[in-house]
PDB file of C-alpha atoms and ligand atoms in Angstrom:
ATOM      1  CA  LEU A   1      21.414   3.133 -24.102  1.00 71.00           C
ATOM      2  CA  ARG A   2      22.941   0.734 -21.590  1.00 76.00           C
ATOM      3  CA  PRO A   3      21.128  -2.569 -21.043  1.00 80.00           C
ATOM      4  CA  ASP A   4      19.182  -2.782 -17.776  1.00 82.00           C
ATOM      5  CA  PRO A   5      21.275  -4.899 -15.330  1.00 84.00           C
ATOM      6  CA  ASP A   6      18.068  -6.143 -13.682  1.00 87.00           C
ATOM      7  CA  ALA A   7      16.255  -7.026 -16.926  1.00 86.00           C
ATOM      8  CA  GLY A   8      14.213 -10.196 -16.529  1.00 92.00           C
ATOM      9  CA  LEU A   9      14.838 -10.372 -12.775  1.00 94.00           C
ATOM     10  CA  LEU A  10      11.142 -10.985 -12.062  1.00 97.00           C
ATOM     11  CA  ALA A  11      10.288 -13.021 -15.160  1.00 96.00           C
ATOM     12  CA  GLY A  12       7.712 -15.649 -14.210  1.00 96.00           C
ATOM     13  CA  GLU A  13       6.607 -13.776 -11.088  1.00 98.00           C
ATOM     14  CA  ARG A  14       3.036 -12.549 -10.711  1.00 98.00           C
ATOM     15  CA  VAL A  15       3.101  -9.472  -8.514  1.00 98.00           C
ATOM     16  CA  LEU A  16       0.040  -8.024  -6.767  1.00 98.00           C
ATOM     17  CA  ILE A  17       0.357  -4.416  -5.582  1.00 98.00           C
ATOM     18  CA  THR A  18      -2.146  -2.394  -3.549  1.00 98.00           C
ATOM     19  CA  ALA A  19      -1.758   1.362  -3.862  1.00 98.00           C
ATOM     20  CA  GLY A  20      -3.332   4.726  -3.190  1.00 97.00           C
ATOM     21  CA  PRO A  21      -5.839   5.791  -0.557  1.00 98.00           C
ATOM     22  CA  THR A  22      -9.317   4.434   0.013  1.00 98.00           C
ATOM     23  CA  HIS A  23     -12.468   6.547   0.251  1.00 98.00           C
ATOM     24  CA  GLU A  24     -15.067   5.543   2.823  1.00 98.00           C
ATOM     25  CA  PRO A  25     -18.535   6.931   2.057  1.00 98.00           C
ATOM     26  CA  ILE A  26     -20.455   9.039   4.564  1.00 98.00           C
ATOM     27  CA  ASP A  27     -23.215   9.623   2.017  1.00 97.00           C
ATOM     28  CA  PRO A  28     -23.232   9.619  -1.825  1.00 97.00           C
ATOM     29  CA  VAL A  29     -21.261  12.891  -2.022  1.00 96.00           C
ATOM     30  CA  ARG A  30     -18.982  12.768   1.052  1.00 97.00           C
ATOM     31  CA  TYR A  31     -16.214  10.465   2.175  1.00 98.00           C
ATOM     32  CA  ILE A  32     -13.404   9.953   4.664  1.00 97.00           C
ATOM     33  CA  GLY A  33     -10.025   9.721   2.930  1.00 97.00           C
ATOM     34  CA  ASN A  34      -6.311  10.268   3.469  1.00 94.00           C
ATOM     35  CA  ARG A  35      -3.330  12.001   1.860  1.00 88.00           C
ATOM     36  CA  SER A  36      -1.888   9.068  -0.082  1.00 90.00           C
ATOM     37  CA  SER A  37      -1.033   9.950  -3.698  1.00 91.00           C
ATOM     38  CA  GLY A  38      -0.475   6.372  -4.861  1.00 95.00           C
ATOM     39  CA  LYS A  39       2.975   7.364  -6.223  1.00 94.00           C
ATOM     40  CA  MET A  40       4.913   4.609  -4.418  1.00 95.00           C
ATOM     41  CA  GLY A  41       2.599   1.824  -5.575  1.00 97.00           C
ATOM     42  CA  ILE A  42       2.593   3.127  -9.134  1.00 97.00           C
ATOM     43  CA  SER A  43       6.419   3.218  -9.099  1.00 97.00           C
ATOM     44  CA  LEU A  44       6.416  -0.372  -7.802  1.00 98.00           C
ATOM     45  CA  ALA A  45       4.003  -1.494 -10.512  1.00 98.00           C
ATOM     46  CA  ARG A  46       6.057   0.167 -13.258  1.00 98.00           C
ATOM     47  CA  ALA A  47       9.331  -1.265 -11.933  1.00 98.00           C
ATOM     48  CA  ALA A  48       7.920  -4.791 -11.522  1.00 98.00           C
ATOM     49  CA  HIS A  49       6.622  -4.680 -15.103  1.00 98.00           C
ATOM     50  CA  GLU A  50      10.030  -3.445 -16.353  1.00 97.00           C
ATOM     51  CA  LEU A  51      11.682  -6.379 -14.556  1.00 97.00           C
ATOM     52  CA  GLY A  52       9.484  -8.863 -16.400  1.00 97.00           C
ATOM     53  CA  ALA A  53       6.745  -9.603 -13.862  1.00 98.00           C
ATOM     54  CA  GLU A  54       3.056  -9.891 -14.638  1.00 98.00           C
ATOM     55  CA  VAL A  55       1.567  -7.107 -12.510  1.00 98.00           C
ATOM     56  CA  THR A  56      -1.880  -6.558 -11.007  1.00 98.00           C
ATOM     57  CA  LEU A  57      -2.338  -3.123  -9.422  1.00 98.00           C
ATOM     58  CA  VAL A  58      -5.311  -2.709  -7.080  1.00 98.00           C
ATOM     59  CA  LEU A  59      -5.546   1.077  -7.035  1.00 98.00           C
ATOM     60  CA  GLY A  60      -7.610   3.363  -4.822  1.00 98.00           C
ATOM     61  CA  PRO A  61      -8.906   6.755  -5.994  1.00 98.00           C
ATOM     62  CA  THR A  62      -6.043   8.897  -7.351  1.00 97.00           C
ATOM     63  CA  SER A  63      -5.469  11.375 -10.155  1.00 95.00           C
ATOM     64  CA  LEU A  64      -2.379   9.461 -11.322  1.00 96.00           C
ATOM     65  CA  GLU A  65      -2.464   7.126 -14.315  1.00 95.00           C
ATOM     66  CA  PRO A  66      -1.555   3.455 -13.873  1.00 96.00           C
ATOM     67  CA  PRO A  67       1.563   2.451 -15.840  1.00 97.00           C
ATOM     68  CA  GLU A  68       1.371   0.850 -19.289  1.00 96.00           C
ATOM     69  CA  GLY A  69       1.374  -2.929 -19.406  1.00 97.00           C
ATOM     70  CA  VAL A  70      -0.068  -3.411 -15.925  1.00 98.00           C
ATOM     71  CA  ARG A  71      -3.487  -4.886 -15.137  1.00 98.00           C
ATOM     72  CA  CYS A  72      -5.213  -2.224 -13.031  1.00 98.00           C
ATOM     73  CA  ILE A  73      -8.281  -2.808 -10.859  1.00 98.00           C
ATOM     74  CA  ALA A  74      -9.728   0.503  -9.675  1.00 98.00           C
ATOM     75  CA  VAL A  75     -11.431   0.452  -6.266  1.00 98.00           C
ATOM     76  CA  GLU A  76     -12.905   3.043  -3.883  1.00 98.00           C
ATOM     77  CA  THR A  77     -13.347   1.554  -0.424  1.00 98.00           C
ATOM     78  CA  ALA A  78     -11.240  -0.560   1.934  1.00 98.00           C
ATOM     79  CA  GLN A  79     -13.724  -3.408   1.531  1.00 98.00           C
ATOM     80  CA  GLU A  80     -13.515  -3.242  -2.296  1.00 98.00           C
ATOM     81  CA  MET A  81      -9.706  -3.136  -2.099  1.00 98.00           C
ATOM     82  CA  HIS A  82      -9.727  -6.105   0.273  1.00 98.00           C
ATOM     83  CA  ASP A  83     -11.982  -8.195  -1.983  1.00 98.00           C
ATOM     84  CA  ALA A  84     -10.056  -7.320  -5.167  1.00 98.00           C
ATOM     85  CA  ALA A  85      -6.670  -8.006  -3.523  1.00 98.00           C
ATOM     86  CA  LEU A  86      -7.713 -11.353  -2.065  1.00 98.00           C
ATOM     87  CA  ALA A  87      -9.160 -12.470  -5.403  1.00 98.00           C
ATOM     88  CA  ALA A  88      -6.026 -11.393  -7.308  1.00 98.00           C
ATOM     89  CA  PHE A  89      -3.751 -13.090  -4.741  1.00 98.00           C
ATOM     90  CA  ASP A  90      -5.113 -16.488  -5.881  1.00 98.00           C
ATOM     91  CA  SER A  91      -2.869 -16.271  -8.941  1.00 97.00           C
ATOM     92  CA  ALA A  92      -0.036 -14.174  -7.467  1.00 98.00           C
ATOM     93  CA  SER A  93       3.439 -15.216  -6.314  1.00 98.00           C
ATOM     94  CA  VAL A  94       4.227 -11.952  -4.496  1.00 98.00           C
ATOM     95  CA  ALA A  95       2.092  -9.264  -2.831  1.00 98.00           C
ATOM     96  CA  ILE A  96       3.223  -5.759  -1.918  1.00 98.00           C
ATOM     97  CA  CYS A  97       0.768  -3.686   0.129  1.00 98.00           C
ATOM     98  CA  SER A  98       1.612  -0.022  -0.350  1.00 98.00           C
ATOM     99  CA  ALA A  99      -1.958   1.288  -0.070  1.00 98.00           C
ATOM    100  CA  ALA A 100      -2.968   3.701   2.671  1.00 97.00           C
ATOM    101  CA  VAL A 101      -6.094   1.771   3.596  1.00 98.00           C
ATOM    102  CA  ALA A 102      -8.634   3.569   5.805  1.00 98.00           C
ATOM    103  CA  ASP A 103      -8.576   1.936   9.240  1.00 98.00           C
ATOM    104  CA  TYR A 104     -12.206   2.927   9.909  1.00 98.00           C
ATOM    105  CA  THR A 105     -15.315   3.263   7.773  1.00 98.00           C
ATOM    106  CA  PRO A 106     -18.740   4.766   8.555  1.00 98.00           C
ATOM    107  CA  ARG A 107     -20.991   2.049   9.986  1.00 98.00           C
ATOM    108  CA  ASN A 108     -24.144   3.191   8.167  1.00 96.00           C
ATOM    109  CA  PRO A 109     -23.431   5.398   5.138  1.00 96.00           C
ATOM    110  CA  ALA A 110     -26.548   7.364   4.146  1.00 96.00           C
ATOM    111  CA  ASP A 111     -28.162   6.471   0.819  1.00 97.00           C
ATOM    112  CA  HIS A 112     -28.956  10.141   0.093  1.00 96.00           C
ATOM    113  CA  LYS A 113     -27.111  13.424   0.550  1.00 96.00           C
ATOM    114  CA  LEU A 114     -27.447  14.468   4.183  1.00 95.00           C
ATOM    115  CA  LYS A 115     -28.989  17.935   4.623  1.00 94.00           C
ATOM    116  CA  LYS A 116     -27.445  20.120   7.290  1.00 90.00           C
ATOM    117  CA  ALA A 117     -30.786  21.650   8.392  1.00 90.00           C
ATOM    118  CA  ASN A 118     -32.408  18.422   9.530  1.00 91.00           C
ATOM    119  CA  GLU A 119     -29.689  15.728   9.421  1.00 90.00           C
ATOM    120  CA  PRO A 120     -26.730  17.293  11.226  1.00 82.00           C
ATOM    121  CA  LEU A 121     -23.436  15.541  10.580  1.00 86.00           C
ATOM    122  CA  ASP A 122     -22.036  16.192  14.039  1.00 90.00           C
ATOM    123  CA  ARG A 123     -20.894  12.641  14.597  1.00 93.00           C
ATOM    124  CA  ILE A 124     -20.172   9.591  12.467  1.00 95.00           C
ATOM    125  CA  GLU A 125     -20.127   6.093  13.886  1.00 97.00           C
ATOM    126  CA  LEU A 126     -17.124   4.183  12.570  1.00 98.00           C
ATOM    127  CA  VAL A 127     -16.164   0.517  12.409  1.00 98.00           C
ATOM    128  CA  GLN A 128     -12.727  -0.964  11.722  1.00 98.00           C
ATOM    129  CA  THR A 129     -11.927  -2.205   8.215  1.00 98.00           C
ATOM    130  CA  ALA A 130     -10.402  -5.592   7.404  1.00 98.00           C
ATOM    131  CA  ASP A 131      -6.596  -5.700   7.321  1.00 98.00           C
ATOM    132  CA  ILE A 132      -5.586  -6.693   3.776  1.00 98.00           C
ATOM    133  CA  LEU A 133      -1.891  -7.192   4.568  1.00 98.00           C
ATOM    134  CA  ALA A 134      -2.659  -9.397   7.586  1.00 98.00           C
ATOM    135  CA  ASP A 135      -5.218 -11.444   5.643  1.00 98.00           C
ATOM    136  CA  LEU A 136      -2.826 -12.012   2.709  1.00 98.00           C
ATOM    137  CA  SER A 137      -0.034 -12.948   5.140  1.00 98.00           C
ATOM    138  CA  ARG A 138      -2.267 -15.509   6.866  1.00 98.00           C
ATOM    139  CA  ILE A 139      -2.873 -17.426   3.609  1.00 98.00           C
ATOM    140  CA  LYS A 140       0.439 -16.790   1.867  1.00 98.00           C
ATOM    141  CA  GLY A 141       2.133 -20.142   2.409  1.00 97.00           C
ATOM    142  CA  ARG A 142       5.545 -19.867   0.721  1.00 95.00           C
ATOM    143  CA  ARG A 143       4.558 -16.796  -1.265  1.00 97.00           C
ATOM    144  CA  ARG A 144       6.229 -13.506  -0.299  1.00 98.00           C
ATOM    145  CA  VAL A 145       4.263 -10.623   1.202  1.00 98.00           C
ATOM    146  CA  VAL A 146       5.658  -7.129   1.860  1.00 98.00           C
ATOM    147  CA  GLY A 147       4.027  -4.245   3.720  1.00 98.00           C
ATOM    148  CA  PHE A 148       4.775  -0.600   4.398  1.00 97.00           C
ATOM    149  CA  ALA A 149       4.798   1.382   7.614  1.00 96.00           C
ATOM    150  CA  ALA A 150       4.525   5.171   7.447  1.00 91.00           C
ATOM    151  CA  GLU A 151       5.277   6.490  10.919  1.00 91.00           C
ATOM    152  CA  THR A 152       5.827   9.814  12.657  1.00 89.00           C
ATOM    153  CA  ASN A 153       7.720   8.478  15.721  1.00 91.00           C
ATOM    154  CA  ASP A 154       9.567   5.385  16.968  1.00 94.00           C
ATOM    155  CA  LEU A 155       9.831   4.271  13.329  1.00 94.00           C
ATOM    156  CA  LEU A 156      11.792   1.036  13.674  1.00 95.00           C
ATOM    157  CA  ALA A 157      10.025  -0.157  16.830  1.00 96.00           C
ATOM    158  CA  HIS A 158       6.636   0.339  15.162  1.00 96.00           C
ATOM    159  CA  ALA A 159       7.853  -1.360  11.975  1.00 97.00           C
ATOM    160  CA  GLN A 160       9.183  -4.401  13.844  1.00 97.00           C
ATOM    161  CA  ALA A 161       5.924  -4.694  15.791  1.00 97.00           C
ATOM    162  CA  LYS A 162       3.967  -4.488  12.522  1.00 97.00           C
ATOM    163  CA  LEU A 163       6.113  -7.193  10.908  1.00 98.00           C
ATOM    164  CA  GLU A 164       5.193  -9.571  13.725  1.00 98.00           C
ATOM    165  CA  ARG A 165       1.571  -8.527  14.076  1.00 97.00           C
ATOM    166  CA  LYS A 166       0.807  -8.813  10.353  1.00 97.00           C
ATOM    167  CA  GLY A 167       2.895 -11.927   9.715  1.00 98.00           C
ATOM    168  CA  CYS A 168       4.444 -10.598   6.495  1.00 98.00           C
ATOM    169  CA  ASP A 169       8.017 -11.185   5.255  1.00 98.00           C
ATOM    170  CA  ALA A 170       9.199  -7.573   5.231  1.00 98.00           C
ATOM    171  CA  ILE A 171       8.148  -4.044   6.098  1.00 98.00           C
ATOM    172  CA  VAL A 172       9.361  -0.945   4.275  1.00 98.00           C
ATOM    173  CA  ALA A 173       9.519   1.615   7.067  1.00 97.00           C
ATOM    174  CA  ASN A 174       9.179   5.257   6.087  1.00 93.00           C
ATOM    175  CA  ASP A 175       9.568   8.316   8.353  1.00 88.00           C
ATOM    176  CA  VAL A 176       6.858  10.671   7.095  1.00 87.00           C
ATOM    177  CA  THR A 177       7.995  13.598   9.258  1.00 87.00           C
ATOM    178  CA  ARG A 178      11.125  14.042   7.104  1.00 83.00           C
ATOM    179  CA  SER A 179      11.065  16.525   4.230  1.00 82.00           C
ATOM    180  CA  ASP A 180      12.770  13.939   1.980  1.00 84.00           C
ATOM    181  CA  SER A 181      10.182  11.257   2.699  1.00 82.00           C
ATOM    182  CA  GLY A 182       6.496  10.447   2.769  1.00 72.00           C
ATOM    183  CA  PHE A 183       3.267  11.978   1.511  1.00 72.00           C
ATOM    184  CA  GLY A 184       3.540  13.707  -1.851  1.00 68.00           C
ATOM    185  CA  SER A 185       7.349  13.643  -1.769  1.00 76.00           C
ATOM    186  CA  ASP A 186       9.202  12.340  -4.837  1.00 82.00           C
ATOM    187  CA  THR A 187      11.851  10.712  -2.643  1.00 90.00           C
ATOM    188  CA  ASP A 188      11.769   8.411   0.363  1.00 92.00           C
ATOM    189  CA  LYS A 189      14.122   7.594   3.200  1.00 94.00           C
ATOM    190  CA  ALA A 190      13.291   4.021   4.126  1.00 95.00           C
ATOM    191  CA  TRP A 191      14.455   1.058   6.136  1.00 97.00           C
ATOM    192  CA  TRP A 192      14.003  -2.578   5.034  1.00 98.00           C
ATOM    193  CA  VAL A 193      12.814  -4.516   8.085  1.00 98.00           C
ATOM    194  CA  THR A 194      12.718  -8.327   8.200  1.00 97.00           C
ATOM    195  CA  SER A 195      13.080 -10.959  10.903  1.00 96.00           C
ATOM    196  CA  ALA A 196      16.774 -11.102   9.899  1.00 95.00           C
ATOM    197  CA  GLY A 197      17.313  -7.461  10.848  1.00 95.00           C
ATOM    198  CA  THR A 198      17.009  -3.864   9.702  1.00 96.00           C
ATOM    199  CA  GLU A 199      18.743  -2.336   6.702  1.00 96.00           C
ATOM    200  CA  GLU A 200      18.967   1.426   6.239  1.00 96.00           C
ATOM    201  CA  LEU A 201      18.511   2.585   2.643  1.00 96.00           C
ATOM    202  CA  PRO A 202      19.714   5.958   1.347  1.00 95.00           C
ATOM    203  CA  THR A 203      17.244   8.679   0.320  1.00 95.00           C
ATOM    204  CA  LEU A 204      16.004   7.497  -3.075  1.00 96.00           C
ATOM    205  CA  THR A 205      13.452   8.518  -5.667  1.00 95.00           C
ATOM    206  CA  LYS A 206      10.327   6.355  -5.448  1.00 94.00           C
ATOM    207  CA  ASP A 207      11.358   4.701  -8.743  1.00 95.00           C
ATOM    208  CA  ARG A 208      14.784   3.792  -7.316  1.00 96.00           C
ATOM    209  CA  LEU A 209      13.274   2.641  -4.012  1.00 97.00           C
ATOM    210  CA  ALA A 210      10.843   0.451  -5.954  1.00 97.00           C
ATOM    211  CA  ARG A 211      13.817  -1.249  -7.641  1.00 97.00           C
ATOM    212  CA  GLU A 212      15.555  -1.790  -4.287  1.00 97.00           C
ATOM    213  CA  ILE A 213      12.398  -3.354  -2.833  1.00 98.00           C
ATOM    214  CA  LEU A 214      11.899  -5.646  -5.834  1.00 98.00           C
ATOM    215  CA  ARG A 215      15.561  -6.776  -5.800  1.00 97.00           C
ATOM    216  CA  ARG A 216      15.153  -7.758  -2.152  1.00 96.00           C
ATOM    217  CA  VAL A 217      11.869  -9.551  -2.882  1.00 95.00           C
ATOM    218  CA  HIS A 218      13.704 -11.497  -5.571  1.00 94.00           C
ATOM    219  CA  ASP A 219      16.508 -12.403  -3.139  1.00 88.00           C
ATOM    220  CA  PHE A 220      14.183 -13.797  -0.420  1.00 87.00           C
TER     221      PHE A 220
HETATM  222  N1  CTP B 301      -2.848  -2.308   5.573  1.00 88.35           N
HETATM  223  C1  CTP B 301      -3.755  -3.105   4.898  1.00 88.35           C
HETATM  224  N2  CTP B 301      -5.075  -3.069   5.258  1.00 88.35           N
HETATM  225  C2  CTP B 301      -5.504  -2.273   6.255  1.00 88.35           C
HETATM  226  C3  CTP B 301      -4.569  -1.467   6.946  1.00 88.35           C
HETATM  227  C4  CTP B 301      -3.244  -1.502   6.577  1.00 88.35           C
HETATM  228  O1  CTP B 301      -3.363  -3.838   3.989  1.00 88.35           O
HETATM  229  N3  CTP B 301      -6.791  -2.257   6.575  1.00 88.35           N
HETATM  230  C5  CTP B 301      -1.429  -2.398   5.197  1.00 88.35           C
HETATM  231  C6  CTP B 301      -0.865  -1.148   4.533  1.00 88.35           C
HETATM  232  O2  CTP B 301      -1.040  -1.223   3.133  1.00 88.35           O
HETATM  233  C7  CTP B 301       0.605  -1.224   4.936  1.00 88.35           C
HETATM  234  C8  CTP B 301       0.574  -1.912   6.289  1.00 88.35           C
HETATM  235  O3  CTP B 301      -0.691  -2.583   6.372  1.00 88.35           O
HETATM  236  O4  CTP B 301       1.318  -2.084   4.080  1.00 88.35           O
HETATM  237  C9  CTP B 301       0.733  -1.034   7.460  1.00 88.35           C
HETATM  238  O5  CTP B 301      -0.263  -0.053   7.451  1.00 88.35           O
HETATM  239  P1  CTP B 301      -0.390   0.902   8.701  1.00 88.35           P
HETATM  240  O6  CTP B 301      -1.510   1.843   8.498  1.00 88.35           O
HETATM  241  O7  CTP B 301       0.974   1.467   8.963  1.00 88.35           O
HETATM  242  O8  CTP B 301      -0.695  -0.189   9.845  1.00 88.35           O
HETATM  243  P2  CTP B 301      -1.908  -0.377  10.805  1.00 88.35           P
HETATM  244  O9  CTP B 301      -1.893  -1.821  11.206  1.00 88.35           O
HETATM  245  O10 CTP B 301      -3.167   0.136  10.208  1.00 88.35           O
HETATM  246  O11 CTP B 301      -1.489   0.448  12.073  1.00 88.35           O
HETATM  247  P3  CTP B 301      -1.621   2.034  12.419  1.00 88.35           P
HETATM  248  O12 CTP B 301      -2.343   2.725  11.297  1.00 88.35           O
HETATM  249  O13 CTP B 301      -2.363   2.055  13.707  1.00 88.35           O
HETATM  250  O14 CTP B 301      -0.185   2.495  12.558  1.00 88.35           O
HETATM  251 CA1   CA B 302      -3.479   2.235   9.399  1.00 88.35          CA
END
């Protein structure tokens, strides 16, 4: 077994990672969700732990297991993820937001199961959720904050706009229309976008991409 060339790279760092989807309740049995598997965030958490960091993973609903050695906070909704992430950021030196947070949540979730005969669910009033990445970036000071952008078109333009709008240090831009990238895929084709420019990465497994991201976080 060859020694890991990156061993100890993140020793002393406390890394916060958001991962997975969120579920926004319509009533106690129904929700609005999305296709995120949580794989990328779980790969990041595992890799950061392997590199010697203390890791807190704020994880939305997923069937995947959090890695060994990582503090995992399980959440359901965007609001719960927001509150858990902001609390954990108090003692973090780095934050990486890989979660697919719902952008909208039902304004008034019902407290009982809606019945189709007399409570038709033909429309749901939605309100926007809080932006975790933007809120962490606003209070980060000298701490490093990284976000993701999963796009279907104009990938780099959207990623650069997001970098500025959110105020984070880097965006990992991912073209989810490619067969080697995005939802459910085991590999990703990504670009590393910072104010210094854009770097194209090769198609990598999520574990390898996690390493590449964490090396760049270390080099900031
Ligand atoms: N994000 C977040 N909180 C939200 C929405 C997004 O922390 N409420 C984070 C994601 O984890 C990701 C980044 O912001 O790191 C970009 O998410 P994305 O959905 O691409 O950006 P939005 O600003 O929501 O823009 P849109 O969905 O319209 O493309
Ligand atoms: Ca969004």
